Amino acid sequence: MKTIIEPFRIKSVEPIRMTTLEQRRQLLRDAHFNLFAVRSQDVIIDLLTDSGTSAMSAEQWAALMRGDESYAGSPSFERFEAAVRELMPFKHVIPTHQGRAAEAILFSIVGGAGRKIPSNTHFDTTRGNIEASGAQAFDLLIEEGKSPSNLHPFKGNMDLAKLEAFLAANGASVPCVMITVTNNAGGGQPVSLANIKAVGELARRHGKPFYIDGCRFAENAWFIKSREPGQAARSIPDVVRDMFSGADGMTMSAKKDAFANIGGWLAVNDDELARTAKNRLILTEGFTSYGGLAGRDLEAIAQGLKEVVDEDYLQYRVRANTYIGERLTAADVPIVLPVGGHAVFIDAGSLLPHIPALHYPGQALAVALYEAGGIRSCEIGTVMFGRQVDGSEKPASMELVRLAIPRRVYTQSHADYVVEVILEVASRKQALNGMKIVWEPKALRHFTAKFAPR
Ligand code: F0G
């Protein structure tokens, strides 16, 4: 088979500013070894997130000029709504400024004290919004999804037996069932079409609405088409429509699989829920035809949704991540397998067994990758999850470093560079030491904590 090339050519470029090892050592000290405190000009390859970092296409930039900024009745809203409903035919599409705003509105209505909301794995803002409403969030992922080396093709699947038991035990206190596609927190792992449908049916049998967090729906659809028996001949839009056909609504961050730099939506079928949600929207985001967005943002999303379901793009997208994963695996660098849709996750706990969890092996690795090559990644381990509500600290279930790949931004030589830097750091892993936290805030410490090397 021929090389799967980037299916685009580059019309507009952003320079990357090179830094030296000495400069990066100083920059790390200045940032107290927290990569969130490093300026993006001082990063060579920025893999902090795939959210809002996509390169827009020429057609998206052209669409910006069509943006109609009228307060009400804008044709940009109509184009946005039509593009969403082409793929996810929900009755009401409510624009928001990003995904968490859609979550905040939904859970301010269906959440509340005493309520319990299950999912495969709630993303942290979803969990945060559920908990902020007074409700509780539960993750019912299949066991295979918790093991970094298990090669199950759909490690994002919900555990149906656990969901059945959960619904039987908690019936009246469950306002809805959710599922996240792909499962970001679990490594960008996909959910099978069969699992999505089974979850929908189970929810319906128990009389519960079923919502999908659809941030990476197109990547998930590609995995369904390429891995699930009987799906290979279908078009991606057809698979996407099938994924959402049994759902009652969705939340979405257009900063992922819509190639937009900002935006999101809440979509529902229920008229009464939509009415309440639109009233909240007007209070917090803006009028129903723009949410927290400009007309031009709605245009960029509408065009992005047409582009993201292109098979050449999706094949390249998943291949580009898998390429990095294969090279790391060949060199015995432990990663979460199979590689997911939007990121490569290094298993820092296995790579650095000499660093105990409370000395933050993931943070030590993320800092080492920045120092060695100016690569910015993100610790997803004890720094992020270790602090408990009672003030104590305990190891997270996994010590991962996420290399999130922005869409259509980096080329294969960038990927080769990333691999070289990781292998160089891995070759001297014994010399890596843990970190300690010298200051941390009360909540969400990973964003602003100050570290020092041990
Ligand atoms: N749901 C999932 C699965 C996400 O990955 C995110 C964001 C959100 C909801 C919230 O969307 O950022 O537009 O408010 N994930 C980003 C990330 C931040 O880096 O993984 P948002």
Short mmCIF file of C-alpha atoms and ligand atoms in Angstrom, two decimals:
data_model
loop_
_atom_site.label_atom_id
_atom_site.label_comp_id
_atom_site.label_asym_id
_atom_site.label_seq_id
_atom_site.Cartn_x
_atom_site.Cartn_y
_atom_site.Cartn_z
CA MET A 1 0.00 0.00 0.00
CA LYS A 2 1.21 3.50 -0.78
CA THR A 3 2.03 6.02 1.97
CA ILE A 4 -1.12 7.65 3.31
CA ILE A 5 -0.26 11.29 2.74
CA GLU A 6 -1.69 14.44 4.31
CA PRO A 7 -4.76 14.98 2.05
CA PHE A 8 -4.23 18.75 1.85
CA ARG A 9 -1.60 21.25 0.79
CA ILE A 10 -0.58 24.21 2.88
CA LYS A 11 -1.63 27.70 1.84
CA SER A 12 -0.93 29.68 4.99
CA VAL A 13 1.80 28.92 7.50
CA GLU A 14 2.61 29.79 11.09
CA PRO A 15 6.31 29.88 11.91
CA ILE A 16 7.64 27.65 14.67
CA ARG A 17 10.20 29.41 16.84
CA MET A 18 13.14 27.15 17.60
CA THR A 19 14.65 27.18 21.08
CA THR A 20 17.85 25.70 22.48
CA LEU A 21 18.18 23.19 25.29
CA GLU A 22 19.63 25.92 27.51
CA GLN A 23 16.72 28.27 26.80
CA ARG A 24 14.18 25.53 27.50
CA ARG A 25 15.84 24.70 30.82
CA GLN A 26 15.45 28.35 31.83
CA LEU A 27 11.87 28.51 30.49
CA LEU A 28 10.99 25.44 32.55
CA ARG A 29 12.39 27.04 35.71
CA ASP A 30 10.46 30.25 34.93
CA ALA A 31 7.26 28.18 34.50
CA HIS A 32 7.85 26.25 37.75
CA PHE A 33 7.90 23.09 35.62
CA ASN A 34 4.21 23.49 34.74
CA LEU A 35 3.72 23.31 30.96
CA PHE A 36 0.46 25.26 31.18
CA ALA A 37 2.63 28.22 32.23
CA VAL A 38 4.85 28.04 29.12
CA ARG A 39 4.05 30.53 26.34
CA SER A 40 3.09 28.92 23.04
CA GLN A 41 5.88 30.86 21.23
CA ASP A 42 8.32 28.86 23.35
CA VAL A 43 6.85 25.50 22.26
CA ILE A 44 8.18 23.72 19.16
CA ILE A 45 5.45 21.07 18.79
CA ASP A 46 2.31 21.78 20.81
CA LEU A 47 0.43 18.59 21.68
CA LEU A 48 -1.34 19.97 24.74
CA THR A 49 -4.77 19.54 23.16
CA ASP A 50 -6.61 18.78 19.92
CA SER A 51 -9.35 21.19 21.03
CA GLY A 52 -9.75 24.47 19.13
CA THR A 53 -6.31 23.95 17.57
CA SER A 54 -7.41 22.64 14.14
CA ALA A 55 -6.20 24.29 10.94
CA MET A 56 -9.24 25.69 9.14
CA SER A 57 -9.60 25.05 5.42
CA ALA A 58 -9.70 27.64 2.63
CA GLU A 59 -13.46 26.97 2.40
CA GLN A 60 -13.89 27.64 6.12
CA TRP A 61 -12.00 30.93 5.86
CA ALA A 62 -14.15 31.82 2.86
CA ALA A 63 -17.28 30.90 4.84
CA LEU A 64 -16.26 33.37 7.57
CA MET A 65 -16.91 36.19 5.12
CA ARG A 66 -20.46 34.91 4.60
CA GLY A 67 -21.10 35.23 8.33
CA ASP A 68 -24.26 37.25 8.94
CA GLU A 69 -23.96 38.98 12.29
CA SER A 70 -27.64 39.85 12.73
CA TYR A 71 -28.85 39.39 16.29
CA ALA A 72 -31.85 37.33 15.18
CA GLY A 73 -32.84 35.41 12.09
CA SER A 74 -29.32 35.06 10.69
CA PRO A 75 -28.89 32.79 7.64
CA SER A 76 -25.60 31.69 9.22
CA PHE A 77 -27.64 30.02 11.94
CA GLU A 78 -29.77 28.30 9.30
CA ARG A 79 -26.67 26.95 7.56
CA PHE A 80 -25.23 25.80 10.91
CA GLU A 81 -28.48 24.12 11.94
CA ALA A 82 -28.86 22.39 8.57
CA ALA A 83 -25.26 21.10 8.68
CA VAL A 84 -25.76 19.66 12.17
CA ARG A 85 -29.11 18.09 11.28
CA GLU A 86 -27.72 16.56 8.11
CA LEU A 87 -25.63 14.31 10.39
CA MET A 88 -27.53 14.35 13.68
CA PRO A 89 -31.21 14.87 12.91
CA PHE A 90 -32.33 16.22 16.29
CA LYS A 91 -35.36 18.49 16.44
CA HIS A 92 -33.75 21.38 18.32
CA VAL A 93 -30.17 22.54 17.77
CA ILE A 94 -29.00 25.12 20.32
CA PRO A 95 -25.63 26.78 19.65
CA THR A 96 -23.22 27.40 22.56
CA HIS A 97 -19.77 28.94 22.80
CA GLN A 98 -18.17 25.56 23.50
CA GLY A 99 -18.95 22.07 24.73
CA ARG A 100 -18.98 22.74 28.46
CA ALA A 101 -21.59 25.49 28.01
CA ALA A 102 -23.91 22.90 26.44
CA GLU A 103 -23.17 20.58 29.39
CA ALA A 104 -23.82 23.35 31.92
CA ILE A 105 -27.22 24.09 30.40
CA LEU A 106 -28.24 20.43 30.08
CA PHE A 107 -27.24 19.46 33.63
CA SER A 108 -28.67 22.61 35.18
CA ILE A 109 -31.99 21.18 33.94
CA VAL A 110 -31.70 17.38 34.24
CA GLY A 111 -29.14 17.30 37.09
CA GLY A 112 -29.64 18.30 40.70
CA ALA A 113 -29.15 16.87 44.19
CA GLY A 114 -29.77 13.14 44.48
CA ARG A 115 -29.56 12.48 40.73
CA LYS A 116 -27.14 9.91 39.29
CA ILE A 117 -25.84 10.04 35.72
CA PRO A 118 -23.98 7.07 34.18
CA SER A 119 -21.65 7.17 31.17
CA ASN A 120 -18.81 5.09 29.72
CA THR A 121 -16.45 7.78 31.09
CA HIS A 122 -17.53 11.35 31.68
CA PHE A 123 -15.00 13.92 30.44
CA ASP A 124 -13.83 16.14 33.31
CA THR A 125 -15.95 19.19 32.37
CA THR A 126 -18.99 16.90 32.01
CA ARG A 127 -18.34 15.41 35.43
CA GLY A 128 -17.70 18.93 36.77
CA ASN A 129 -21.01 20.24 35.45
CA ILE A 130 -22.93 17.22 36.74
CA GLU A 131 -21.36 17.64 40.18
CA ALA A 132 -21.87 21.42 40.16
CA SER A 133 -25.62 20.74 39.77
CA GLY A 134 -25.51 18.56 42.90
CA ALA A 135 -25.81 15.28 40.97
CA GLN A 136 -23.30 12.41 40.86
CA ALA A 137 -21.40 11.14 37.80
CA PHE A 138 -20.66 7.42 37.32
CA ASP A 139 -18.23 5.79 34.85
CA LEU A 140 -19.31 2.31 33.69
CA LEU A 141 -16.56 1.51 31.16
CA ILE A 142 -15.85 -2.11 30.12
CA GLU A 143 -12.90 -3.62 32.03
CA GLU A 144 -10.84 -3.95 28.81
CA GLY A 145 -10.93 -0.15 28.52
CA LYS A 146 -8.99 0.23 31.76
CA SER A 147 -5.99 -1.85 30.69
CA PRO A 148 -3.45 0.15 28.59
CA SER A 149 -2.21 -2.90 26.66
CA ASN A 150 -5.53 -4.67 25.98
CA LEU A 151 -6.14 -4.71 22.21
CA HIS A 152 -9.98 -4.71 22.31
CA PRO A 153 -11.15 -2.77 19.18
CA PHE A 154 -13.78 -0.75 21.07
CA LYS A 155 -12.25 0.07 24.44
CA GLY A 156 -14.67 2.97 24.86
CA ASN A 157 -17.69 0.65 25.17
CA MET A 158 -20.08 0.91 28.08
CA ASP A 159 -20.33 -2.17 30.31
CA LEU A 160 -23.93 -3.16 29.52
CA ALA A 161 -24.31 -5.50 32.50
CA LYS A 162 -23.12 -2.76 34.85
CA LEU A 163 -25.48 -0.26 33.22
CA GLU A 164 -28.42 -2.67 33.53
CA ALA A 165 -27.63 -3.22 37.22
CA PHE A 166 -27.12 0.51 37.75
CA LEU A 167 -30.51 1.35 36.23
CA ALA A 168 -32.22 -1.41 38.19
CA ALA A 169 -30.67 -0.24 41.47
CA ASN A 170 -31.04 3.52 40.99
CA GLY A 171 -34.09 3.76 38.72
CA ALA A 172 -35.88 6.85 39.95
CA SER A 173 -32.73 8.90 40.60
CA VAL A 174 -31.32 8.50 37.06
CA PRO A 175 -32.45 11.41 34.84
CA CYS A 176 -30.57 10.23 31.72
CA VAL A 177 -27.87 7.94 30.36
CA MET A 178 -24.82 9.36 28.55
CA ILE A 179 -22.02 8.03 26.39
CA THR A 180 -18.87 9.82 25.19
CA VAL A 181 -17.62 9.16 21.63
CA THR A 182 -14.71 8.66 21.40
CA ASN A 183 -13.82 8.11 25.04
CA ASN A 184 -11.29 10.92 25.54
CA ALA A 185 -10.46 10.19 29.16
CA GLY A 186 -9.77 6.54 28.30
CA GLY A 187 -7.33 7.27 25.47
CA GLY A 188 -9.58 8.40 22.61
CA GLN A 189 -10.96 4.87 22.37
CA PRO A 190 -14.03 4.29 20.18
CA VAL A 191 -17.47 2.97 21.06
CA SER A 192 -18.96 0.38 18.70
CA LEU A 193 -22.23 1.02 16.89
CA ALA A 194 -23.64 -2.11 18.51
CA ASN A 195 -22.75 -0.75 21.96
CA ILE A 196 -24.24 2.69 21.26
CA LYS A 197 -27.46 1.04 20.09
CA ALA A 198 -27.57 -1.36 23.04
CA VAL A 199 -27.08 1.51 25.50
CA GLY A 200 -29.88 3.44 23.77
CA GLU A 201 -32.22 0.46 23.96
CA LEU A 202 -31.40 -0.20 27.60
CA ALA A 203 -32.07 3.45 28.45
CA ARG A 204 -35.38 3.36 26.54
CA ARG A 205 -36.47 0.15 28.28
CA HIS A 206 -35.94 1.94 31.60
CA GLY A 207 -37.70 5.06 30.33
CA LYS A 208 -34.55 7.22 30.42
CA PRO A 209 -33.45 9.71 27.77
CA PHE A 210 -30.11 8.91 26.14
CA TYR A 211 -27.57 11.66 25.34
CA ILE A 212 -24.32 11.39 23.41
CA ASP A 213 -21.27 13.59 24.06
CA GLY A 214 -20.34 13.71 20.38
CA CYS A 215 -17.06 15.70 20.43
CA ARG A 216 -15.14 13.20 18.30
CA PHE A 217 -18.06 11.60 16.43
CA ALA A 218 -16.31 11.42 13.04
CA GLU A 219 -13.21 9.70 14.41
CA ASN A 220 -15.54 7.27 16.19
CA ALA A 221 -17.45 6.65 12.94
CA TRP A 222 -14.18 5.91 11.14
CA PHE A 223 -13.32 3.25 13.73
CA ILE A 224 -16.80 1.74 13.33
CA LYS A 225 -16.40 1.61 9.55
CA SER A 226 -12.89 0.16 9.70
CA ARG A 227 -13.25 -2.22 12.68
CA GLU A 228 -16.86 -3.28 13.21
CA PRO A 229 -18.10 -6.33 11.29
CA GLY A 230 -20.58 -5.43 8.54
CA GLN A 231 -19.85 -1.67 8.53
CA ALA A 232 -17.06 -1.40 5.94
CA ALA A 233 -19.29 -0.63 2.94
CA ARG A 234 -21.18 2.24 4.56
CA SER A 235 -20.44 5.91 4.07
CA ILE A 236 -19.26 7.89 7.10
CA PRO A 237 -22.34 10.21 7.14
CA ASP A 238 -24.52 7.08 7.08
CA VAL A 239 -22.64 5.61 10.06
CA VAL A 240 -22.85 8.94 11.91
CA ARG A 241 -26.62 9.17 11.39
CA ASP A 242 -26.95 5.62 12.68
CA MET A 243 -24.84 6.43 15.77
CA PHE A 244 -27.21 9.24 16.72
CA SER A 245 -30.47 7.68 15.51
CA GLY A 246 -31.38 6.10 18.85
CA ALA A 247 -30.38 9.09 20.99
CA ASP A 248 -32.61 11.77 22.47
CA GLY A 249 -29.98 14.47 22.25
CA MET A 250 -26.30 15.38 22.31
CA THR A 251 -23.73 17.79 23.62
CA MET A 252 -20.91 18.85 21.33
CA SER A 253 -17.66 20.77 21.31
CA ALA A 254 -17.17 22.01 17.75
CA LYS A 255 -13.52 22.61 18.73
CA LYS A 256 -12.87 18.94 17.99
CA ASP A 257 -14.60 17.18 15.07
CA ALA A 258 -15.95 20.32 13.40
CA PHE A 259 -12.52 21.90 12.71
CA ALA A 260 -13.64 25.10 14.46
CA ASN A 261 -11.54 27.18 16.82
CA ILE A 262 -14.56 27.83 19.02
CA GLY A 263 -18.16 26.65 19.30
CA GLY A 264 -20.47 23.87 20.37
CA TRP A 265 -24.10 22.91 20.67
CA LEU A 266 -26.78 21.16 22.64
CA ALA A 267 -29.31 19.25 20.55
CA VAL A 268 -32.47 17.59 21.88
CA ASN A 269 -35.76 16.18 20.62
CA ASP A 270 -37.85 17.01 23.69
CA ASP A 271 -39.82 20.26 23.12
CA GLU A 272 -40.19 21.12 26.79
CA LEU A 273 -36.50 20.52 27.55
CA ALA A 274 -35.58 22.62 24.49
CA ARG A 275 -37.78 25.48 25.71
CA THR A 276 -36.14 25.50 29.15
CA ALA A 277 -32.66 25.16 27.63
CA LYS A 278 -33.25 28.08 25.27
CA ASN A 279 -34.34 30.26 28.18
CA ARG A 280 -31.10 29.40 30.03
CA LEU A 281 -29.17 30.02 26.83
CA ILE A 282 -30.56 33.53 26.54
CA LEU A 283 -29.50 34.22 30.13
CA THR A 284 -25.98 32.82 29.87
CA GLU A 285 -24.85 32.51 26.24
CA GLY A 286 -26.99 34.67 23.97
CA PHE A 287 -30.01 34.53 21.70
CA THR A 288 -31.07 31.15 20.27
CA SER A 289 -29.73 31.86 16.79
CA TYR A 290 -26.12 32.42 17.88
CA GLY A 291 -25.52 31.07 21.41
CA GLY A 292 -22.17 32.50 22.49
CA LEU A 293 -20.91 32.66 18.91
CA ALA A 294 -20.54 35.09 16.04
CA GLY A 295 -22.35 34.36 12.78
CA ARG A 296 -18.96 33.68 11.19
CA ASP A 297 -18.20 31.00 13.79
CA LEU A 298 -21.47 29.24 12.87
CA GLU A 299 -20.37 29.32 9.22
CA ALA A 300 -16.97 27.81 10.06
CA ILE A 301 -18.67 24.99 11.97
CA ALA A 302 -21.17 24.32 9.16
CA GLN A 303 -18.36 24.01 6.62
CA GLY A 304 -16.16 22.01 9.04
CA LEU A 305 -18.91 19.43 9.52
CA LYS A 306 -18.96 18.80 5.76
CA GLU A 307 -15.18 18.30 5.69
CA VAL A 308 -14.70 16.13 8.77
CA VAL A 309 -16.72 13.20 7.39
CA ASP A 310 -14.40 12.91 4.37
CA GLU A 311 -12.89 9.43 4.32
CA ASP A 312 -9.50 10.49 2.97
CA TYR A 313 -9.21 12.92 5.86
CA LEU A 314 -10.29 10.37 8.49
CA GLN A 315 -8.00 7.67 7.13
CA TYR A 316 -5.06 10.09 7.27
CA ARG A 317 -6.09 11.36 10.71
CA VAL A 318 -6.14 7.95 12.36
CA ARG A 319 -3.10 6.76 10.40
CA ALA A 320 -1.01 9.77 11.51
CA ASN A 321 -1.57 8.93 15.18
CA THR A 322 -1.08 5.21 14.64
CA TYR A 323 2.21 5.93 12.85
CA ILE A 324 3.61 7.61 15.98
CA GLY A 325 2.22 4.76 18.09
CA GLU A 326 3.78 2.04 15.94
CA ARG A 327 7.21 3.63 16.05
CA LEU A 328 7.04 4.00 19.83
CA THR A 329 5.83 0.42 20.28
CA ALA A 330 8.64 -0.87 18.02
CA ALA A 331 11.12 0.86 20.36
CA ASP A 332 9.44 -0.62 23.47
CA VAL A 333 7.98 2.66 24.71
CA PRO A 334 4.74 1.60 26.45
CA ILE A 335 1.61 3.36 25.15
CA VAL A 336 -2.14 2.88 25.39
CA LEU A 337 -3.08 0.39 22.65
CA PRO A 338 -4.67 0.43 20.18
CA VAL A 339 -3.88 4.10 19.47
CA GLY A 340 -7.06 6.18 19.74
CA GLY A 341 -8.51 8.78 17.43
CA HIS A 342 -7.03 12.05 18.63
CA ALA A 343 -4.00 11.31 20.74
CA VAL A 344 -1.16 8.99 21.63
CA PHE A 345 -1.02 8.25 25.36
CA ILE A 346 2.38 7.22 26.79
CA ASP A 347 2.15 4.92 29.80
CA ALA A 348 4.59 6.83 32.00
CA GLY A 349 3.93 4.54 34.96
CA SER A 350 5.33 1.57 33.01
CA LEU A 351 8.12 3.55 31.34
CA LEU A 352 9.40 4.99 34.63
CA PRO A 353 8.71 2.29 37.26
CA HIS A 354 11.48 3.73 39.45
CA ILE A 355 9.44 6.92 40.01
CA PRO A 356 6.61 6.37 42.53
CA ALA A 357 3.15 7.70 41.65
CA LEU A 358 3.34 10.44 44.28
CA HIS A 359 6.56 11.66 42.65
CA TYR A 360 4.53 12.15 39.44
CA PRO A 361 6.15 10.04 36.69
CA GLY A 362 3.82 11.58 34.08
CA GLN A 363 4.82 15.11 35.00
CA ALA A 364 8.50 14.10 35.02
CA LEU A 365 8.13 12.68 31.51
CA ALA A 366 6.15 15.66 30.18
CA VAL A 367 8.82 18.03 31.53
CA ALA A 368 11.61 15.88 30.04
CA LEU A 369 9.93 15.93 26.59
CA TYR A 370 9.71 19.70 26.72
CA GLU A 371 13.30 20.06 27.87
CA ALA A 372 14.66 17.65 25.26
CA GLY A 373 12.66 18.85 22.26
CA GLY A 374 10.23 21.63 23.08
CA ILE A 375 7.27 19.25 22.89
CA ARG A 376 4.31 20.21 25.04
CA SER A 377 2.17 17.31 26.24
CA CYS A 378 -0.17 16.87 29.18
CA GLU A 379 0.10 14.70 32.29
CA ILE A 380 -3.06 12.66 32.91
CA GLY A 381 -2.28 10.92 36.17
CA THR A 382 -1.71 11.67 39.82
CA VAL A 383 -1.07 15.40 39.29
CA MET A 384 -4.48 15.69 37.59
CA PHE A 385 -6.48 13.26 39.73
CA GLY A 386 -4.46 12.57 42.90
CA ARG A 387 -5.80 15.21 45.29
CA GLN A 388 -8.87 13.90 47.14
CA VAL A 389 -11.80 15.95 48.48
CA ASP A 390 -10.70 15.19 52.06
CA GLY A 391 -7.31 16.78 51.30
CA SER A 392 -5.35 13.52 51.13
CA GLU A 393 -3.46 12.40 48.05
CA LYS A 394 -3.54 9.02 46.37
CA PRO A 395 -2.16 7.58 43.13
CA ALA A 396 -4.36 7.84 40.03
CA SER A 397 -5.38 4.58 38.34
CA MET A 398 -2.93 5.24 35.47
CA GLU A 399 0.07 7.54 34.95
CA LEU A 400 -0.34 8.75 31.37
CA VAL A 401 1.12 11.50 29.22
CA ARG A 402 -1.22 12.62 26.43
CA LEU A 403 0.17 13.71 23.10
CA ALA A 404 -3.00 15.21 21.59
CA ILE A 405 -2.66 15.75 17.86
CA PRO A 406 -4.19 18.97 16.47
CA ARG A 407 -6.17 18.35 13.27
CA ARG A 408 -4.47 19.13 9.91
CA VAL A 409 -1.67 21.04 11.66
CA TYR A 410 1.49 18.94 11.77
CA THR A 411 3.17 16.92 9.01
CA GLN A 412 4.94 13.58 9.00
CA SER A 413 8.35 15.17 9.64
CA HIS A 414 6.88 16.77 12.76
CA ALA A 415 5.71 13.29 13.78
CA ASP A 416 9.20 11.88 13.13
CA TYR A 417 10.69 14.64 15.28
CA VAL A 418 8.25 13.85 18.12
CA VAL A 419 9.22 10.17 17.97
CA GLU A 420 12.96 11.04 17.97
CA VAL A 421 12.58 13.20 21.05
CA ILE A 422 10.56 10.56 22.92
CA LEU A 423 13.09 7.84 22.05
CA GLU A 424 15.98 10.06 23.13
CA VAL A 425 14.31 10.66 26.51
CA ALA A 426 13.37 6.97 26.86
CA SER A 427 17.01 5.94 26.21
CA ARG A 428 18.07 7.72 29.40
CA LYS A 429 14.93 7.04 31.43
CA GLN A 430 16.87 5.73 34.43
CA ALA A 431 18.31 9.23 34.90
CA LEU A 432 14.86 10.83 35.13
CA ASN A 433 13.80 11.84 38.63
CA GLY A 434 10.35 12.54 40.04
CA MET A 435 8.89 15.93 40.84
CA LYS A 436 7.37 17.51 43.90
CA ILE A 437 4.61 20.09 44.16
CA VAL A 438 5.76 23.21 45.99
CA TRP A 439 2.46 25.10 45.64
CA GLU A 440 -1.02 24.11 44.54
CA PRO A 441 -4.47 25.71 44.37
CA LYS A 442 -7.55 24.28 46.08
CA ALA A 443 -9.01 22.66 42.94
CA LEU A 444 -7.88 21.62 39.42
CA ARG A 445 -4.27 21.84 40.52
CA HIS A 446 -2.70 20.65 37.27
CA PHE A 447 -3.40 24.01 35.57
CA THR A 448 -1.50 26.21 38.02
CA ALA A 449 0.53 24.06 40.46
CA LYS A 450 4.23 24.89 40.88
CA PHE A 451 6.68 22.00 40.74
CA ALA A 452 10.33 21.39 41.57
CA PRO A 453 12.53 18.48 40.47
CA ARG A 454 13.45 15.94 43.16
N1 F0G B 1 -16.41 16.40 26.17
C1 F0G B 1 -15.24 15.85 25.79
C2 F0G B 1 -15.18 14.38 25.48
C3 F0G B 1 -14.10 16.66 25.65
O1 F0G B 1 -12.95 16.10 25.26
C4 F0G B 1 -14.19 18.05 25.95
C5 F0G B 1 -13.02 18.91 25.86
C6 F0G B 1 -15.45 18.57 26.33
C7 F0G B 1 -16.53 17.71 26.44
C8 F0G B 1 -15.64 20.03 26.65
O2 F0G B 1 -15.62 20.79 25.49
O3 F0G B 1 -13.62 22.27 25.76
O4 F0G B 1 -15.43 22.82 24.13
O5 F0G B 1 -15.83 23.04 26.55
N2 F0G B 1 -11.84 18.47 25.80
C9 F0G B 1 -10.62 19.27 25.65
C10 F0G B 1 -9.41 18.36 25.69
C11 F0G B 1 -10.50 20.43 26.56
O6 F0G B 1 -8.28 18.89 25.69
O7 F0G B 1 -9.56 17.14 25.70
P1 F0G B 1 -15.09 22.31 25.49
#
